[in-house]
């Protein structure tokens, strides 16, 4: 159930986490875990394919930085990604409000 | 003692079906992630090797990640891989056919004529022109058990198809480690072109030699049979592979 809930929202979570600034994949996973107080402990294998998909769609861009020891790929939001995030946020809020209204009505 | 992360990256390299440039980038990113995760786990008190193993285990199997990280190229590459294997089956079929033509007369002689070569007595012209064999296997089971060459040919083809089915994933992995989808595509196209020319030449030869008989119908049957066997061979492990990647 938890995995099903995550499926449609992983991209939204990743885009949201990137509003705090550029990050590499591992850093994003940690950031989401900290922001959600441990609730989103994302399966690592799902994050990179999602990031690559977002990159292909032009919602994030990436660059390689030379950090001590090895090169590191870092992701950042693009202007297109920011606009898409704004749209998704509104949609998510409407969805959450609607679900909340139904839940309240049946409790 | 092997480094679990290095081993994993080597395994993942074999599974990635994408261009060499993108493959290198993906591998560098994954290795960076795993080293980082292992370092954090070691900071939590894990022994260095245990930390590396745990980081690898958390990331997902090389096989499933290979599918997920290959991006859109993998779909196209799988099609070309299937296509290439179809060409291999067709080529194997032609070779088997040639072998059957050589073996059938000896088999006929050894069995005292009980298994007589259809092609040796040139019954293609008389039999098939009267009763077209759209699927040539029907000729074997449809009351003419003396087609030793056709029987050998189709048995060999079935064995080839099954062998390719069993080895499909290995074939795909080895191709992925060796060439980009574009290269596999070009190779597949070259093989298809070569086979088409061979078929055309054979058809012209048959037409000239036998006249306008059922040779064309028989070839349609052969191609359908090849295609069917290759499709089943390619499709079954592919589905298993996709299921593994989804888990």
CSV table of C-alpha atoms in Angstrom, one decimal:
chain,number,residue,atom,x,y,z
A,1,UNK,CA,0.0,0.0,0.0
A,2,UNK,CA,2.8,2.4,1.0
A,3,UNK,CA,4.6,1.6,-2.3
A,4,UNK,CA,1.5,2.1,-4.3
A,5,UNK,CA,1.0,5.5,-2.7
A,6,UNK,CA,4.5,6.4,-3.5
A,7,UNK,CA,4.3,5.4,-7.1
A,8,UNK,CA,2.4,8.3,-8.4
A,9,UNK,CA,4.1,10.9,-6.2
A,10,UNK,CA,7.8,10.1,-6.3
A,11,UNK,CA,8.5,12.7,-9.0
A,12,UNK,CA,6.5,15.3,-7.0
A,13,UNK,CA,8.5,14.5,-3.9
A,14,UNK,CA,11.8,14.7,-5.8
A,15,UNK,CA,11.0,18.0,-7.4
A,16,UNK,CA,9.8,19.4,-4.1
A,17,UNK,CA,13.1,18.3,-2.4
A,18,UNK,CA,15.1,20.0,-5.1
A,19,UNK,CA,13.5,23.4,-4.3
A,20,UNK,CA,15.8,23.5,-1.3
A,21,UNK,CA,18.8,23.5,-3.7
A,22,UNK,CA,20.8,21.2,-5.9
A,23,UNK,CA,21.6,17.7,-4.6
A,24,UNK,CA,23.0,14.4,-5.7
A,25,UNK,CA,20.8,11.3,-5.6
A,26,UNK,CA,22.0,10.0,-2.3
A,27,UNK,CA,21.7,13.5,-0.8
A,28,UNK,CA,18.1,13.7,-2.1
A,29,UNK,CA,17.1,10.5,-0.4
A,30,UNK,CA,18.5,11.7,2.9
A,31,UNK,CA,16.9,15.1,2.5
A,32,UNK,CA,13.5,13.5,1.9
A,33,UNK,CA,14.0,11.2,4.9
A,34,UNK,CA,14.8,14.2,7.1
A,35,UNK,CA,12.1,16.4,5.8
A,36,UNK,CA,9.4,13.7,6.3
A,37,UNK,CA,10.9,12.8,9.7
A,38,UNK,CA,11.7,9.3,8.5
A,39,UNK,CA,8.4,8.6,6.8
A,40,UNK,CA,9.9,8.6,3.3
A,41,UNK,CA,12.7,6.2,3.4
A,42,UNK,CA,12.8,5.7,-0.3
A,43,UNK,CA,14.0,2.5,-2.0
A,44,UNK,CA,17.3,3.6,-3.5
A,45,UNK,CA,16.7,1.7,-6.7
A,46,UNK,CA,13.6,3.8,-7.5
A,47,UNK,CA,15.2,7.2,-7.1
A,48,UNK,CA,17.7,7.1,-9.9
A,49,UNK,CA,15.4,5.9,-12.6
A,50,UNK,CA,12.9,8.6,-11.5
A,51,UNK,CA,15.6,11.3,-11.6
A,52,UNK,CA,16.8,10.2,-15.0
A,53,UNK,CA,13.2,10.3,-16.2
A,54,UNK,CA,12.8,13.9,-14.9
A,55,UNK,CA,16.0,14.8,-16.6
A,56,UNK,CA,14.8,13.4,-19.9
A,57,UNK,CA,11.6,15.4,-19.5
A,58,UNK,CA,13.6,18.6,-18.9
A,59,UNK,CA,12.2,19.1,-15.4
A,60,UNK,CA,15.7,18.7,-13.8
A,61,UNK,CA,19.1,19.3,-15.1
A,62,UNK,CA,22.3,17.7,-13.9
A,63,UNK,CA,26.0,18.6,-13.8
A,64,UNK,CA,29.1,16.8,-12.7
A,65,UNK,CA,31.2,18.2,-9.9
A,66,UNK,CA,34.7,17.2,-8.9
A,67,UNK,CA,34.6,16.4,-5.3
A,68,UNK,CA,37.5,14.8,-3.4
A,69,UNK,CA,37.8,11.2,-4.5
A,70,UNK,CA,35.4,11.0,-7.3
A,71,UNK,CA,33.1,13.0,-9.7
A,72,UNK,CA,29.6,13.5,-8.4
A,73,UNK,CA,26.4,14.1,-10.4
A,74,UNK,CA,24.2,16.8,-9.0
A,75,UNK,CA,20.6,17.6,-9.9
A,76,UNK,CA,18.8,20.9,-9.9
A,77,UNK,CA,15.4,22.1,-10.8
A,78,UNK,CA,14.9,23.8,-14.2
A,79,UNK,CA,12.5,26.6,-14.8
A,80,UNK,CA,10.2,24.1,-16.6
A,81,UNK,CA,10.5,21.9,-13.5
A,82,UNK,CA,9.5,24.8,-11.2
A,83,UNK,CA,6.4,25.5,-13.3
A,84,UNK,CA,5.5,21.8,-13.4
A,85,UNK,CA,5.9,21.6,-9.6
A,86,UNK,CA,3.6,24.6,-9.1
A,87,UNK,CA,1.0,22.9,-11.2
A,88,UNK,CA,1.4,19.5,-9.4
A,89,UNK,CA,1.2,21.2,-6.0
A,90,UNK,CA,-2.1,22.7,-6.8
A,91,UNK,CA,-3.4,19.4,-8.1
A,92,UNK,CA,-2.1,17.6,-5.0
A,93,UNK,CA,-3.7,20.1,-2.7
A,94,UNK,CA,-7.1,19.7,-4.4
A,95,UNK,CA,-6.8,16.0,-4.3
A,96,UNK,CA,-5.8,16.0,-0.6
A,97,UNK,CA,-8.7,18.3,0.2
A,98,UNK,CA,-11.2,16.1,-1.7
A,99,UNK,CA,-9.9,12.9,0.0
A,100,UNK,CA,-10.0,14.7,3.4
A,101,UNK,CA,-13.6,15.8,2.8
A,102,UNK,CA,-14.7,12.2,1.9
A,103,UNK,CA,-12.9,10.8,4.9
A,104,UNK,CA,-14.5,13.3,7.3
A,105,UNK,CA,-17.9,12.4,5.9
A,106,UNK,CA,-17.5,8.7,6.5
A,107,UNK,CA,-15.8,8.9,10.0
B,1,UNK,CA,38.9,-10.3,-1.0
B,2,UNK,CA,36.5,-8.8,-3.6
B,3,UNK,CA,35.1,-5.4,-3.1
B,4,UNK,CA,31.3,-5.9,-3.1
B,5,UNK,CA,30.7,-2.5,-4.7
B,6,UNK,CA,33.2,-3.0,-7.5
B,7,UNK,CA,31.7,-6.5,-8.2
B,8,UNK,CA,28.2,-4.9,-8.3
B,9,UNK,CA,29.3,-2.2,-10.6
B,10,UNK,CA,30.8,-4.8,-12.9
B,11,UNK,CA,27.6,-6.8,-12.9
B,12,UNK,CA,25.5,-3.7,-13.5
B,13,UNK,CA,27.7,-2.8,-16.5
B,14,UNK,CA,26.8,-6.1,-18.1
B,15,UNK,CA,23.1,-5.4,-17.6
B,16,UNK,CA,22.9,-1.9,-18.9
B,17,UNK,CA,21.7,-1.7,-22.4
B,18,UNK,CA,22.5,1.8,-23.4
B,19,UNK,CA,25.2,3.8,-25.2
B,20,UNK,CA,28.7,3.4,-23.9
B,21,UNK,CA,28.8,7.1,-22.9
B,22,UNK,CA,25.6,7.0,-20.9
B,23,UNK,CA,26.6,3.6,-19.4
B,24,UNK,CA,29.8,5.1,-18.1
B,25,UNK,CA,27.9,8.0,-16.5
B,26,UNK,CA,25.3,5.8,-14.9
B,27,UNK,CA,28.0,3.5,-13.5
B,28,UNK,CA,29.9,6.5,-12.1
B,29,UNK,CA,26.8,7.8,-10.4
B,30,UNK,CA,25.8,4.4,-9.0
B,31,UNK,CA,29.3,3.8,-7.6
B,32,UNK,CA,29.4,7.2,-6.1
B,33,UNK,CA,26.0,6.5,-4.4
B,34,UNK,CA,27.2,3.1,-3.1
B,35,UNK,CA,30.5,4.4,-1.7
B,36,UNK,CA,28.7,7.3,0.0
B,37,UNK,CA,26.1,4.9,1.5
B,38,UNK,CA,28.7,2.4,2.6
B,39,UNK,CA,30.7,5.2,4.3
B,40,UNK,CA,27.6,6.3,6.2
B,41,UNK,CA,26.8,2.8,7.2
B,42,UNK,CA,30.4,2.3,8.4
B,43,UNK,CA,29.9,5.5,10.5
B,44,UNK,CA,26.9,3.8,12.1
B,45,UNK,CA,29.2,1.0,13.3
B,46,UNK,CA,29.2,-1.6,10.5
B,47,UNK,CA,32.4,-3.2,9.5
B,48,UNK,CA,33.7,-1.9,6.2
B,49,UNK,CA,32.9,-5.0,4.1
B,50,UNK,CA,29.4,-5.4,5.8
B,51,UNK,CA,28.7,-1.8,5.1
B,52,UNK,CA,29.5,-2.2,1.4
B,53,UNK,CA,27.4,-5.4,1.2
B,54,UNK,CA,24.5,-3.7,2.9
B,55,UNK,CA,24.7,-0.7,0.6
B,56,UNK,CA,24.6,-3.0,-2.5
B,57,UNK,CA,21.7,-5.0,-1.1
B,58,UNK,CA,19.7,-1.9,-0.5
B,59,UNK,CA,20.2,-0.6,-4.0
B,60,UNK,CA,18.6,-3.5,-5.8
B,61,UNK,CA,19.9,-6.4,-7.9
B,62,UNK,CA,22.1,-5.6,-10.8
B,63,UNK,CA,19.6,-7.3,-13.1
B,64,UNK,CA,16.6,-5.3,-12.0
B,65,UNK,CA,18.6,-2.0,-11.8
B,66,UNK,CA,20.0,-2.7,-15.3
B,67,UNK,CA,16.5,-2.7,-16.7
B,68,UNK,CA,15.4,0.4,-14.7
B,69,UNK,CA,18.6,2.4,-15.5
B,70,UNK,CA,18.8,1.6,-19.1
B,71,UNK,CA,16.2,4.2,-19.9
B,72,UNK,CA,14.2,4.2,-23.1
B,73,UNK,CA,17.0,2.6,-25.0
B,74,UNK,CA,16.4,-0.8,-23.5
B,75,UNK,CA,13.0,-1.1,-25.1
B,76,UNK,CA,14.4,-0.4,-28.5
B,77,UNK,CA,17.4,-2.5,-27.8
B,78,UNK,CA,15.3,-5.5,-26.8
B,79,UNK,CA,13.4,-5.3,-30.0
B,80,UNK,CA,16.6,-5.2,-32.0
B,81,UNK,CA,18.0,-8.1,-29.8
B,82,UNK,CA,14.9,-10.1,-30.7
B,83,UNK,CA,15.3,-9.1,-34.3
B,84,UNK,CA,18.9,-10.2,-34.3
B,85,UNK,CA,18.0,-13.6,-32.8
B,86,UNK,CA,15.3,-14.0,-35.4
B,87,UNK,CA,18.0,-13.7,-38.0
B,88,UNK,CA,20.1,-16.2,-36.1
B,89,UNK,CA,17.2,-18.7,-36.2
B,90,UNK,CA,16.7,-18.1,-39.9
B,91,UNK,CA,20.3,-18.5,-40.6
B,92,UNK,CA,20.4,-21.7,-38.5
B,93,UNK,CA,17.4,-22.9,-40.4
B,94,UNK,CA,19.0,-22.5,-43.7
B,95,UNK,CA,22.1,-24.3,-42.5
B,96,UNK,CA,20.0,-27.1,-41.1
B,97,UNK,CA,18.1,-27.3,-44.4
B,98,UNK,CA,21.4,-27.7,-46.2
B,99,UNK,CA,22.5,-30.3,-43.8
B,100,UNK,CA,19.2,-32.2,-44.2
B,101,UNK,CA,19.6,-32.3,-47.9
B,102,UNK,CA,23.0,-33.9,-47.4
B,103,UNK,CA,21.8,-36.4,-44.7
B,104,UNK,CA,18.4,-37.4,-46.1
B,105,UNK,CA,19.7,-39.6,-49.1
B,106,UNK,CA,21.9,-41.5,-46.7
B,107,UNK,CA,19.0,-41.9,-44.2
B,108,UNK,CA,16.8,-43.1,-47.1
B,109,UNK,CA,19.4,-45.6,-48.1
B,110,UNK,CA,19.9,-46.8,-44.5
B,111,UNK,CA,16.2,-47.3,-44.0
B,112,UNK,CA,15.7,-49.1,-47.3
B,113,UNK,CA,13.6,-46.4,-48.6
B,114,UNK,CA,11.2,-46.2,-45.5
B,115,UNK,CA,12.3,-42.6,-45.0
B,116,UNK,CA,12.7,-41.3,-48.5
B,117,UNK,CA,14.0,-37.8,-49.2
B,118,UNK,CA,11.2,-35.6,-50.5
B,119,UNK,CA,13.7,-33.3,-52.2
B,120,UNK,CA,15.8,-36.2,-53.5
B,121,UNK,CA,12.9,-37.5,-55.6
B,122,UNK,CA,11.8,-33.9,-56.4
B,123,UNK,CA,8.3,-34.5,-55.2
B,124,UNK,CA,8.2,-30.8,-54.2
B,125,UNK,CA,6.9,-30.2,-57.8
B,126,UNK,CA,4.3,-32.8,-57.8
B,127,UNK,CA,3.0,-33.0,-54.2
B,128,UNK,CA,3.0,-29.4,-53.0
B,129,UNK,CA,1.7,-28.0,-56.3
B,130,UNK,CA,-1.4,-30.2,-55.7
B,131,UNK,CA,-1.7,-29.5,-52.0
B,132,UNK,CA,0.0,-26.4,-50.9
B,133,UNK,CA,1.6,-26.7,-47.5
B,134,UNK,CA,1.2,-23.3,-45.9
B,135,UNK,CA,2.7,-24.7,-42.7
B,136,UNK,CA,5.3,-27.3,-43.8
B,137,UNK,CA,5.0,-29.2,-40.5
B,138,UNK,CA,1.5,-30.3,-41.7
B,139,UNK,CA,3.2,-32.0,-44.6
B,140,UNK,CA,5.1,-34.2,-42.2
B,141,UNK,CA,2.1,-35.1,-40.0
B,142,UNK,CA,-0.5,-35.1,-42.8
B,143,UNK,CA,0.0,-38.5,-44.3
B,144,UNK,CA,3.4,-38.3,-45.9
B,145,UNK,CA,5.9,-39.6,-43.3
B,146,UNK,CA,8.5,-40.1,-45.9
B,147,UNK,CA,9.8,-36.6,-45.9
B,148,UNK,CA,13.0,-37.3,-44.1
B,149,UNK,CA,14.7,-34.0,-45.0
B,150,UNK,CA,11.7,-31.9,-43.9
B,151,UNK,CA,11.4,-33.9,-40.7
B,152,UNK,CA,15.1,-33.4,-39.9
B,153,UNK,CA,15.0,-29.8,-40.8
B,154,UNK,CA,12.1,-29.0,-38.6
B,155,UNK,CA,13.3,-31.0,-35.7
B,156,UNK,CA,16.6,-29.1,-35.9
B,157,UNK,CA,14.8,-25.9,-36.1
B,158,UNK,CA,12.7,-26.6,-33.0
B,159,UNK,CA,15.8,-27.5,-31.1
B,160,UNK,CA,17.5,-24.3,-32.2
B,161,UNK,CA,14.5,-22.3,-31.2
B,162,UNK,CA,14.4,-23.9,-27.8
B,163,UNK,CA,18.1,-23.4,-27.3
B,164,UNK,CA,17.7,-19.7,-28.1
B,165,UNK,CA,14.8,-19.5,-25.8
B,166,UNK,CA,16.8,-20.9,-22.9
B,167,UNK,CA,19.8,-18.7,-23.6
B,168,UNK,CA,17.8,-15.6,-24.5
B,169,UNK,CA,18.7,-13.5,-21.4
B,170,UNK,CA,22.4,-14.5,-21.6
B,171,UNK,CA,22.5,-13.5,-25.2
B,172,UNK,CA,20.9,-10.2,-24.4
B,173,UNK,CA,23.3,-9.5,-21.6
B,174,UNK,CA,26.3,-10.3,-23.7
B,175,UNK,CA,25.1,-8.1,-26.5
B,176,UNK,CA,24.6,-5.3,-24.0
B,177,UNK,CA,28.1,-5.6,-22.8
B,178,UNK,CA,29.4,-5.6,-26.3
B,179,UNK,CA,27.5,-3.1,-28.3
B,180,UNK,CA,25.1,-0.2,-28.3
B,181,UNK,CA,21.5,-0.6,-29.5
B,182,UNK,CA,22.4,1.2,-32.7
B,183,UNK,CA,25.2,-1.3,-33.5
B,184,UNK,CA,22.8,-4.2,-32.8
B,185,UNK,CA,20.2,-2.6,-35.0
B,186,UNK,CA,22.7,-2.2,-37.9
B,187,UNK,CA,23.8,-5.8,-37.5
B,188,UNK,CA,20.3,-7.0,-37.4
B,189,UNK,CA,19.4,-5.0,-40.5
B,190,UNK,CA,22.5,-6.4,-42.3
B,191,UNK,CA,21.5,-9.9,-41.4
B,192,UNK,CA,17.9,-9.4,-42.5
B,193,UNK,CA,19.1,-7.9,-45.8
B,194,UNK,CA,21.5,-10.8,-46.3
B,195,UNK,CA,18.8,-13.3,-45.6
B,196,UNK,CA,16.3,-11.6,-47.9
B,197,UNK,CA,18.8,-11.7,-50.7
B,198,UNK,CA,19.5,-15.3,-50.0
B,199,UNK,CA,15.8,-16.1,-50.0
B,200,UNK,CA,15.3,-14.2,-53.3
B,201,UNK,CA,18.2,-16.0,-54.9
B,202,UNK,CA,16.8,-19.3,-53.7
B,203,UNK,CA,13.3,-18.5,-54.9
B,204,UNK,CA,14.6,-17.5,-58.4
B,205,UNK,CA,16.6,-20.7,-58.5
B,206,UNK,CA,13.7,-22.8,-57.4
B,207,UNK,CA,11.3,-21.1,-59.9
B,208,UNK,CA,13.8,-21.6,-62.7
B,209,UNK,CA,14.5,-25.2,-61.7
B,210,UNK,CA,11.0,-26.4,-60.8
B,211,UNK,CA,8.8,-24.0,-62.6
B,212,UNK,CA,5.8,-22.3,-61.1
B,213,UNK,CA,5.0,-24.8,-58.4
B,214,UNK,CA,4.3,-24.6,-54.7
B,215,UNK,CA,7.8,-23.6,-53.7
B,216,UNK,CA,6.6,-20.1,-52.8
B,217,UNK,CA,3.9,-21.5,-50.5
B,218,UNK,CA,6.4,-23.7,-48.8
B,219,UNK,CA,8.7,-20.8,-48.2
B,220,UNK,CA,5.9,-18.8,-46.6
B,221,UNK,CA,5.4,-21.8,-44.3
B,222,UNK,CA,9.1,-21.9,-43.5
B,223,UNK,CA,9.3,-18.2,-42.7
B,224,UNK,CA,6.1,-18.4,-40.6
B,225,UNK,CA,7.5,-21.3,-38.7
B,226,UNK,CA,10.9,-19.6,-38.1
B,227,UNK,CA,9.1,-16.4,-37.0
B,228,UNK,CA,6.8,-18.3,-34.6
B,229,UNK,CA,9.7,-20.2,-33.0
B,230,UNK,CA,11.8,-17.1,-32.7
B,231,UNK,CA,8.9,-15.1,-31.3
B,232,UNK,CA,8.2,-17.7,-28.6
B,233,UNK,CA,11.9,-18.0,-27.9
B,234,UNK,CA,12.3,-14.3,-27.5
B,235,UNK,CA,9.1,-13.5,-25.8
B,236,UNK,CA,9.1,-16.0,-22.9
B,237,UNK,CA,12.4,-15.0,-21.2
B,238,UNK,CA,11.7,-11.4,-22.0
B,239,UNK,CA,8.5,-11.5,-19.9
B,240,UNK,CA,10.4,-13.3,-17.1
B,241,UNK,CA,13.0,-10.6,-17.3
B,242,UNK,CA,10.4,-7.8,-17.1
B,243,UNK,CA,8.8,-9.5,-14.1
B,244,UNK,CA,12.1,-9.7,-12.4
B,245,UNK,CA,12.7,-6.1,-13.0
B,246,UNK,CA,9.3,-5.1,-11.6
B,247,UNK,CA,9.9,-6.9,-8.3
